[in-house]
Amino acid sequence: MFSMIRCYVVFGQIRRHLTGSAFTQLIGQSNLRKSTPADFRKLRELVCTLERFGTLGNDIELTNKEIEVNDVIMYLKMEEYNKGIADPSQFVPGYHIFERLGKIKESRLFFLLSKMPKGGALKAHSRSMCSTDFLIKLTYEKHLWVCTTDNGCRLRSFHFSQEKPTDTRIEGGEWQTMEQLRDYRGEENLNRHLQNAFSMYPMVEKTTSAAAWQHLMKISLLLDGLLRYPPVWGKYFYNALKEFYEDGAQYVEVRTRLKRFYCLDGTKLPVQETVKVYQEHVQRFKEDYPDFIDARIIYSPQRRATVEEVGKFVNMCIELNKEFPKFVVGFDLIGQEDVGDPLLNFAGELQRLPAHIGLYLHAGQTNWYGTHVDENLIDAVLLGTKRIGHAYAITKHPLVLQLVKKLDIAIEVCPVCSQVLQLGADYRNHPAACLIANDIPFVISSGNPSFWRTSPLSHDFYMAFLGIAPMYTDLKFLKRISKNSIKYSSLPDEEKALAMTKWKIKWEKWVDIILKTKDQILAKETDTCPTDA
Ligand SMILES: O=c1[nH]cnc2c1ncn2[C@@H]1O[C@H](CO)[C@@H](O)[C@H]1O
Ligand SMILES: [Zn+2]
């Protein structure tokens, strides 16, 4: 009687043996077509079993309760899966997410996943964390001015100020207060306009990844003046933590450029003040929600920079880490990778970072195989990155795949982001399938949920579970990636243990609630699920 773990180890050994030269020789020498049907079946069963045992999550041993919960989850998953096989037009992961956001809301599987404690969100870009509705709420704050062109029809920039801003950089731009614009255009009409201006939804058609990136950057730029004002950023960030928490994240690592904030009279504050506002609201959030673990910052300036500028960013990171050693803990370079310089150019500067400041580099977020951008993956690993953001191109680099596994570097897979930024269309073709098959450590992240009007993590979990992972992948996979998000976080080991305890309490509660409401969840006629963890 083997325990699962023992089985896993033994199967691992057999697998290595079978895929070694003896096995290939055996297959090569004997004429497999002449084997008896029974032998053929046995061999086939062995290979299938070995494949399954090798996938991500199979080291997890489910408790008796979890086995029951797994039945519920797999029932719901198979229902969607089988419908899809019978009629592929019904399969949600075959579509652009914007075309199926409404349908996903009706999915009972999605509902259960949205309540699932997911551990940490290890990649959240600071400006794209809150829902559109909350951003619109912020436009009602006092002292907000807006610059428009085209007779008030196009919103170009926001600014908080006592007096009318004097910035004339936008050609033909006219400043007026938000109240004035609201009166002029009508509240409902203006809010509808803001909904579109703050997110890429519902525009599915983008000719290129570059066009999608331009759209993303335009939104980020529009939000600049609205969010870089400390009292508003405080509200934004606190609410962002709340939205992540309510979606099952108990821990968040934020990638941010830490831009300097401005005051009502136009003076700019030192960057340390930006960090302090973040820190203050994390503290407040932890007091209000004691089972929230923590939030930390990975300093992430734009990668489109000169070597000298990157050198300055590195110095800044070292300085901030000295002042906020438990809060500003890592370094990354962000922005569209295809237009930035290769990491190789910055290697000398990046190597100056002391060992205790971790590198968490975005790399391989490209479709240009064999280019210097694609090779950023190699440099990221050789520079000692602790995780890799996206790594979409990694399956084209078998050696890098082996290295990340050996060096235990986790990949931050962002299913929805890869689709919206036009790297791939159908989730069933997402390269992360290969990571799952090879048991490469990974976590699910979202990137910019605000810009796609998705939830902080749940849509990405849903697409990964239903669209990317094999059909038979079950609760073991979900539990593994949730635990991974703590294991591969930047937290020191002793804090990881505490974090795991906090996650486990929530996880067990979720399991219990599903068990209690199982019959209602499975009753076909119910559209809405009663569970609420
Ligand atoms: O997928 C991504 N890869 C790299 N950088 C990104 C990605 N998504 C967003 N940003 C960066 O974060 C800022 C706020 O959203 C954007 O301005 C962009 O530079
Ligand atoms: Zn990113």
Coordinates of C-alpha atoms and ligand atoms in Angstrom, one line a residue, residues 123 125-128 213 216-217 220 255 257 302-303 333-337 362 365 390 417 421 447-448 451-452, ligand 1:
K123 CA 2.2 39.9 -9.9
H125 CA 0.7 46.0 -11.7
S126 CA -0.1 49.0 -9.4
R127 CA -2.2 51.0 -11.9
S128 CA -4.4 48.2 -13.0
W213 CA 0.0 47.5 -25.9
L216 CA -3.0 49.6 -22.5
M217 CA -0.5 52.4 -22.3
S220 CA -2.2 53.9 -17.9
R255 CA 5.0 45.7 -9.3
R257 CA 7.4 52.3 -10.8
Q302 CA 10.2 50.8 -17.4
R303 CA 12.5 48.6 -19.4
L333 CA 11.8 45.9 -15.5
I334 CA 8.4 46.3 -17.0
G335 CA 6.6 47.6 -20.2
Q336 CA 6.3 46.1 -23.6
E337 CA 9.3 43.7 -24.0
H362 CA 9.5 39.8 -16.8
Q365 CA 6.6 37.9 -23.2
H390 CA 4.9 35.5 -18.2
C417 CA -3.1 38.9 -20.2
L421 CA -2.1 41.4 -25.4
G447 CA -1.4 41.3 -14.7
N448 CA -4.0 44.0 -15.3
F451 CA -8.0 47.0 -17.8
W452 CA -9.9 43.8 -18.9
Ligands
LIG1 O1 2.2 42.2 -19.1 C1 2.9 43.2 -18.8 N1 4.2 43.1 -19.0 C2 5.1 44.1 -18.7 N2 4.6 45.3 -18.2 C3 3.3 45.4 -18.0 C4 2.4 44.4 -18.3 N3 1.2 44.8 -18.0 C5 1.3 46.1 -17.5 N4 2.6 46.5 -17.5 C6 3.2 47.8 -17.1 O2 2.5 48.2 -16.0 C7 1.9 49.5 -16.2 C8 0.6 49.6 -15.5 O3 -0.3 48.7 -16.0 C9 1.9 49.7 -17.7 O4 2.2 51.0 -17.9 C10 3.0 48.8 -18.2 O5 4.2 49.5 -18.3

